[in-house]
Amino acid sequence: MAVKPRYLLAIVLVFLLVAATACSSGNGNNGGNNGAKPDNGASGNASEGNAAGDGGNAPEAAIEPLGKYDPPIEVSTVRIINDTYKFAEGDTIDNNVWYKAYEDELGIKIKNDWVVSGDGVGGPGEQKMNVSIASGDLPDIIPVNANQLQQLIEADLIMDMTDVFEKYATPLTKEIMNADGGYAMKSATSGGKLMALPNTGSSMDGAAMIWLRSDWLKKLNLPEPVTMDDVYRIIDAFTNEDPDGNNKKDTVGIALNKDIMGGYAGLDGFFNAFHSYPGIWIKDASGKLINGSIQPETRAALAKLAEMYKNGQIDKEFGVKDAGKAGESQGAGKNGFSFGQMWNPLWPLVSSKDNDKNAEWQSYPLVSVDDQPARPQVSLAVGGYYAVNKDAKHPEAAVKLMNMFIEKSYGEMADPNKYGNANGLEVFKYAVEIAAPATKNLDAHKAVTEAIKSGDASKLNPEQQLYYDKISSWLKKEDGSNERWAYDRVFGEAGSFVVIDKYVSDNLLMNNEFYGAPTPTMVSKGSSLKKMELEVFTKIIMGSSPIDAFDKFVQDWNSVGGEAITKEVNEWYQEQQ
Amino acid sequence: MHLMVIPGLILVLIYHYGPMAGITIAFQKFIPAKGFFDSKWIGLENFRYVMSLPDTWQILWNTVYIAVMKIVAGLIVPITVSLLINEMGKALIKRSVQTLIYLPHFLSWVILGGILIDLLSPSQGIVNQFLGYLGIEPIYFLGLDNWFPYTLVISDVWKEFGFSTIVYLAALTSINPTFYEAAIVDGASRWKQTLYITLPGMMPIIILLTTLSLGNVLNAGFDQVFNLYSPQVYKSGDIIDTFVYRIGLVDAQYGVATAVGLFKSVVSFFMITVSYYLAYRLANYRIF
Amino acid sequence: MQYMTPGRRLFVIVNYTLLILLSLLCLLPLIHVLALSFSSSAAATAGYVKFWPVEFTTNSYQFVLKKPEFLASVWVSVQRVVLGTLVNMVLTVLLAYPLSKEVKAFRMRTFYVWIFFLTILFSGGLIPWYMVIKETGLLNSIWALIIPGAVPVFNVILLLNFFRGLPKELEEASFIDGAGHWTTMWRIFVPLSLPALATITLFAMVGHWNSWFDGLILMNSPDNYPLQSYLQTVVIRRDLSLVSQSSLADLANVSDRTSKAAQIFMGALPILLVYPFLQRFFMKGIVLGSVKE
């Protein structure tokens, strides 16, 4: 007797439930379907369409890469920022010098559909972008990472930009976008079509180098590193010969982070000295691509590392320390040697200078185990991609925005005082689309050192001027702030760009030849392979596995999926030729 | 009384049951750009894929091992501490203790990770220095497979025991004081009072929290493990959640992540349902 | 105080010592963070700071307080905690009362309880969750942080257990006096469960105060971030392998451990201030003592 109402209500509830799910999945359908616009977006588009309706066609007749829309058009985008974005009073990410310039000079009114702070890998920005993609909430200009770009291409949601770019990009834009030998542009290309504009950067800036305490070198009467034996000798002395002079054996020979590779306290430089290139794809003698991690040179480097670990020359507890934690020992004056990148003085090396004003760091090019020069490995440096919504009314606006950024930053009419760095604010970050010439920092180094020699700073652009001011005030001892010291160590006469300059002029950079989207097996097995690699390398270095474990690793790597990946990578490589 | 339930029910239906439609992602090769309906339907492929990875069983075992120890320790410690706090007479100290033990809950594992690396360092850490006084060789707590899981359990219990302690303390307040008065008249010792009045009084809450925590049998704590583990302890410390995270780094695979999530939910559901019915059948006790 | 046996005396001493040690163990990390926040950046980077500031400075606090985002996000958080806790508590009580009844009194209860309970276990994941919130028009408003999580199921289950522990005689007496369910709930159940309600209020507050992910995803502008979301964008670890050439100046922020410590401390502070206040309600058996058997 009691059964009836209970069941009735249950049935009602089930209906409610079904209704709720159906309702929400209906929305999903709406949003997810190709091109079908959700309600919110539609209203935004309508006004846009109206605005563009009358005048939009006029400028299309004459192609002006920096021409102005009259009447102005509205272009929507989204912004992923981080906590280093600082604004002058009254400015915001929705209203700033760049956005004003877009409107005044190009007739493009930018509308930020959303802004999110947090641009790390897997961070809020990436997640917000993913949910936006999934719910069909796409703006006209879509800033994405490589994976998301691939998804948008597969789902056919974005526009082929080949012709538009060809027609609208200024010569300077084309030059800068291709300055890295075309790797960046190729990485934004699918099936011969350009699907997005890359935010180009500089791969050479990521090349590894040696950093060491030159005051310790002098104190212990050691030679500068020219051969790998010098390096071993230095590391040994920095471990055992009491470089900090406190009569205690408390120094760490070589700082190392738990990821083994990376920008500070990684071992990229060490492996490269052995002509081993873990983690990247290189061309072998037959012209095929092979993975650097599984080559015999890597085995040799690991064997040496295991020996050094056993001799106490590597931080015993490196296995648990990330780069920040690994940096503590140098900050405390307990470490004087590491492999790193050109920016290390700015972080973290400056802290050892802060704590001991006699500390002095010097960078050196990688040295080699044999008579062949060491070649630092570098990978594609693309900060992201700017894709254009298939439904965008004005795809060329995306190219124009890029033209304007490049023109105002690096072109003849450049006004970096206003658009680059103004009053200590990094104004260039406000721009919707940015890109940098591959040699921007190297050029800055050359210009700054030239200006310091000649005393004539008039030819410097504001960014270079900034470096110049810091370095010259350091050299003249006007200002003892160690930040200035750090800039001198990077851009100055003996700075790290001397090393990079040498790499570039001797043509030593070893490019990662694979720059496509992850292949199917990479997607399915990549994380397992990466884990295996890190685990085996760590254990070999720490001596908990013998070096022979490397041979088994190579076998396992191939059987778990590495072989399939190699095949896919080579197929991809064929297509690129 | 239905009227009281309805507002909450509607909200739950919309915001919890609505999104549950997304569980279908577990059976798809889901690509956000294509949405639920255009993504390819691949049945159990995501589950099969996860099972086919070389470390799956090891990871599953690690997860269960760590989680079960956390569940057990996470029950015993707060109950003991709340009983001990209950024995304190001085209100000021009692309240201070209550507040202080809740503090670690507010520190994130990112911060605690750095602190623990220092504390547990074999060469400089204070813990190993202390062990040194006792004549024990330094132990690499975070770097050895046979210590790492216990380090996780202890540090996790330390961080979170304040939370459950508060619940148990609240449960203690609902015990009728007249019971104690009667017991004192009967000449029962403090220990007997605890055993025959306090503990039984807390029992409903203890059973409730135990049952609920059983649902965590596959949750070994992502934030904690992620901030403390390293390649040298992958073998003992890699858990389901860190594993899914790393898969996502190569390419965000929603299908796989959702499939794993669904698997975890089903296991939790099973555990809790079984204990619910056991309690009901054997003890004639309804947990909730 | 009454007479204590030697055994009892020993127990009391051991007990106090043990608990005070335990509290210290819980307090020290926070002190470490506090010391870090008052130390110079160089000392912090070198790992010199333990439990006392090295090279004392208040720079980090000035730095944090100077940021306009900080105060704005505190305001959002305060709104969220006040509104959110209020909504949570009303719904929790409304649900816990009927669900605490015996099946005899409320036939549907078990069914309802399971409906609610299942939401703890199953979830559809981020994307559908976001889409539902978007379609219900909450995106970018403070309600997006309150409505979707308005029913804290765990707390409901806790409270319904407490309600069940209340003497049945009170309820019956109330009905005999002619009170309905609403009056009984409000006049009898709520006042008698103050310790439990205080506990749940605390959890609701802490939950709202601490959650950050929903703020990041559901707000369309950082201006609307609650405090913890904002802190997350500052404290989150930078992936150093990805330091880009475009802005070397960002590197200075990476080492900013001290201001991060200051932000963490300031983030935890308000709850630390509220908690001792809530403890007033933890007084044992205030109400129950007056209930006749």
Coordinates of C-alpha atoms in Angstrom, one line a residue, chain C residues 117-265:
Chain C
F117 CA 24.7 11.0 -1.6
L118 CA 25.5 9.9 -5.1
T119 CA 26.6 13.4 -6.0
I120 CA 29.6 13.0 -3.7
L121 CA 30.7 10.0 -5.7
F122 CA 29.9 10.7 -9.3
S123 CA 30.8 13.7 -11.3
G124 CA 30.7 14.4 -15.0
G125 CA 34.0 16.3 -15.0
L126 CA 35.0 19.9 -15.7
I127 CA 33.6 20.5 -19.2
P128 CA 29.9 19.5 -18.6
W129 CA 30.0 21.2 -15.2
Y130 CA 31.2 24.4 -16.8
M131 CA 28.6 24.2 -19.6
V132 CA 25.7 23.8 -17.2
I133 CA 26.8 26.8 -15.2
K134 CA 27.2 28.7 -18.4
E135 CA 23.8 27.8 -19.7
T136 CA 22.1 28.8 -16.4
G137 CA 23.6 32.2 -16.9
L138 CA 25.7 32.3 -13.8
L139 CA 29.1 32.8 -15.5
N140 CA 31.1 35.7 -14.3
S141 CA 28.8 36.5 -11.3
I142 CA 29.4 35.9 -7.6
W143 CA 26.5 33.4 -7.8
A144 CA 28.5 31.1 -9.9
L145 CA 30.6 30.5 -6.8
I146 CA 27.7 30.0 -4.6
I147 CA 24.7 28.3 -6.4
P148 CA 26.4 25.2 -8.0
G149 CA 27.9 24.2 -4.6
A150 CA 24.9 25.4 -2.6
V151 CA 24.2 21.9 -1.2
P152 CA 27.1 20.6 0.8
V153 CA 26.1 17.0 0.9
F154 CA 28.8 15.9 3.3
N155 CA 27.6 18.5 5.8
V156 CA 24.0 17.5 5.3
I157 CA 24.8 13.9 6.2
L158 CA 26.8 15.0 9.2
L159 CA 24.0 17.2 10.5
L160 CA 21.3 14.7 9.9
N161 CA 23.2 12.3 12.1
F162 CA 23.4 14.9 14.8
F163 CA 19.7 15.6 14.5
R164 CA 19.0 11.9 14.9
G165 CA 20.9 11.9 18.1
L166 CA 18.6 14.4 19.7
P167 CA 16.1 12.9 22.2
K168 CA 12.9 11.9 20.5
E169 CA 10.8 13.1 23.5
L170 CA 11.5 16.7 22.6
E171 CA 10.2 16.4 19.1
E172 CA 7.1 14.5 20.3
A173 CA 6.5 17.2 23.0
S174 CA 6.7 19.8 20.4
F175 CA 4.2 18.1 18.2
I176 CA 1.8 17.6 21.1
D177 CA 2.1 21.4 21.7
G178 CA 0.7 21.8 18.2
A179 CA 3.9 22.9 16.5
G180 CA 4.4 21.9 12.9
H181 CA 7.6 20.7 11.3
W182 CA 8.9 24.2 10.5
T183 CA 8.4 25.4 14.1
T184 CA 9.9 22.2 15.5
M185 CA 12.9 22.4 13.3
W186 CA 13.5 26.1 14.1
R187 CA 12.6 26.0 17.8
I188 CA 13.9 22.7 18.9
F189 CA 16.4 21.1 16.5
V190 CA 18.4 24.2 15.6
P191 CA 19.0 25.5 19.2
L192 CA 19.9 22.0 20.4
S193 CA 22.5 21.4 17.7
L194 CA 24.6 24.5 18.1
P195 CA 27.9 22.7 18.4
A196 CA 27.2 20.7 15.3
L197 CA 26.0 23.8 13.5
A198 CA 29.1 25.7 14.5
T199 CA 31.2 22.9 13.2
I200 CA 29.4 22.8 9.9
T201 CA 29.4 26.6 9.6
L202 CA 33.1 26.4 10.1
F203 CA 33.5 23.8 7.3
A204 CA 31.3 25.8 5.0
M205 CA 33.3 29.0 5.6
V206 CA 36.6 27.3 5.2
G207 CA 35.4 25.6 2.1
H208 CA 34.3 28.9 0.5
W209 CA 37.3 30.7 1.7
N210 CA 39.8 28.1 0.4
S211 CA 38.4 27.1 -2.9
W212 CA 40.1 28.7 -5.8
F213 CA 39.7 26.6 -9.0
D214 CA 36.1 27.6 -9.6
G215 CA 36.9 31.2 -9.3
L216 CA 39.6 30.9 -12.0
I217 CA 37.4 29.0 -14.4
L218 CA 34.0 30.6 -13.9
M219 CA 35.1 34.3 -13.7
N220 CA 35.6 36.1 -17.0
S221 CA 37.9 38.7 -15.5
P222 CA 40.6 38.6 -12.9
D223 CA 38.8 41.6 -11.3
N224 CA 36.2 39.1 -10.0
Y225 CA 38.6 36.6 -8.5
P226 CA 38.1 35.7 -4.9
L227 CA 41.3 35.9 -2.8
Q228 CA 42.4 32.3 -3.1
S229 CA 42.0 32.3 -6.8
Y230 CA 44.1 35.4 -7.0
L231 CA 46.7 34.0 -4.7
Q232 CA 46.8 30.9 -6.8
T233 CA 47.9 32.9 -9.8
V234 CA 50.7 34.4 -7.8
V235 CA 51.9 31.4 -5.8
I236 CA 51.6 28.8 -8.5
R237 CA 55.0 27.4 -9.5
R238 CA 56.4 28.6 -12.7
D239 CA 57.6 26.0 -15.0
L240 CA 61.2 27.1 -15.3
S241 CA 62.0 25.0 -18.4
L242 CA 59.6 27.3 -20.2
V243 CA 61.0 30.7 -19.2
S244 CA 60.5 32.6 -22.3
Q245 CA 62.7 35.0 -24.0
S246 CA 60.0 37.6 -24.2
S247 CA 60.3 38.8 -20.6
L248 CA 63.4 38.2 -18.7
A249 CA 62.1 40.6 -16.1
D250 CA 59.5 38.0 -15.0
L251 CA 62.4 36.0 -13.5
A252 CA 62.6 38.4 -10.6
N253 CA 59.2 37.3 -9.6
V254 CA 60.1 33.6 -9.6
S255 CA 62.3 34.1 -6.6
D256 CA 59.7 36.1 -4.7
R257 CA 59.2 33.4 -2.1
T258 CA 58.8 36.0 0.7
S259 CA 55.9 37.8 -0.8
K260 CA 54.3 34.4 -1.6
A261 CA 54.7 33.5 2.1
A262 CA 53.1 36.8 3.1
Q263 CA 50.2 36.1 0.8
I264 CA 49.7 32.6 2.2
F265 CA 49.7 33.9 5.7

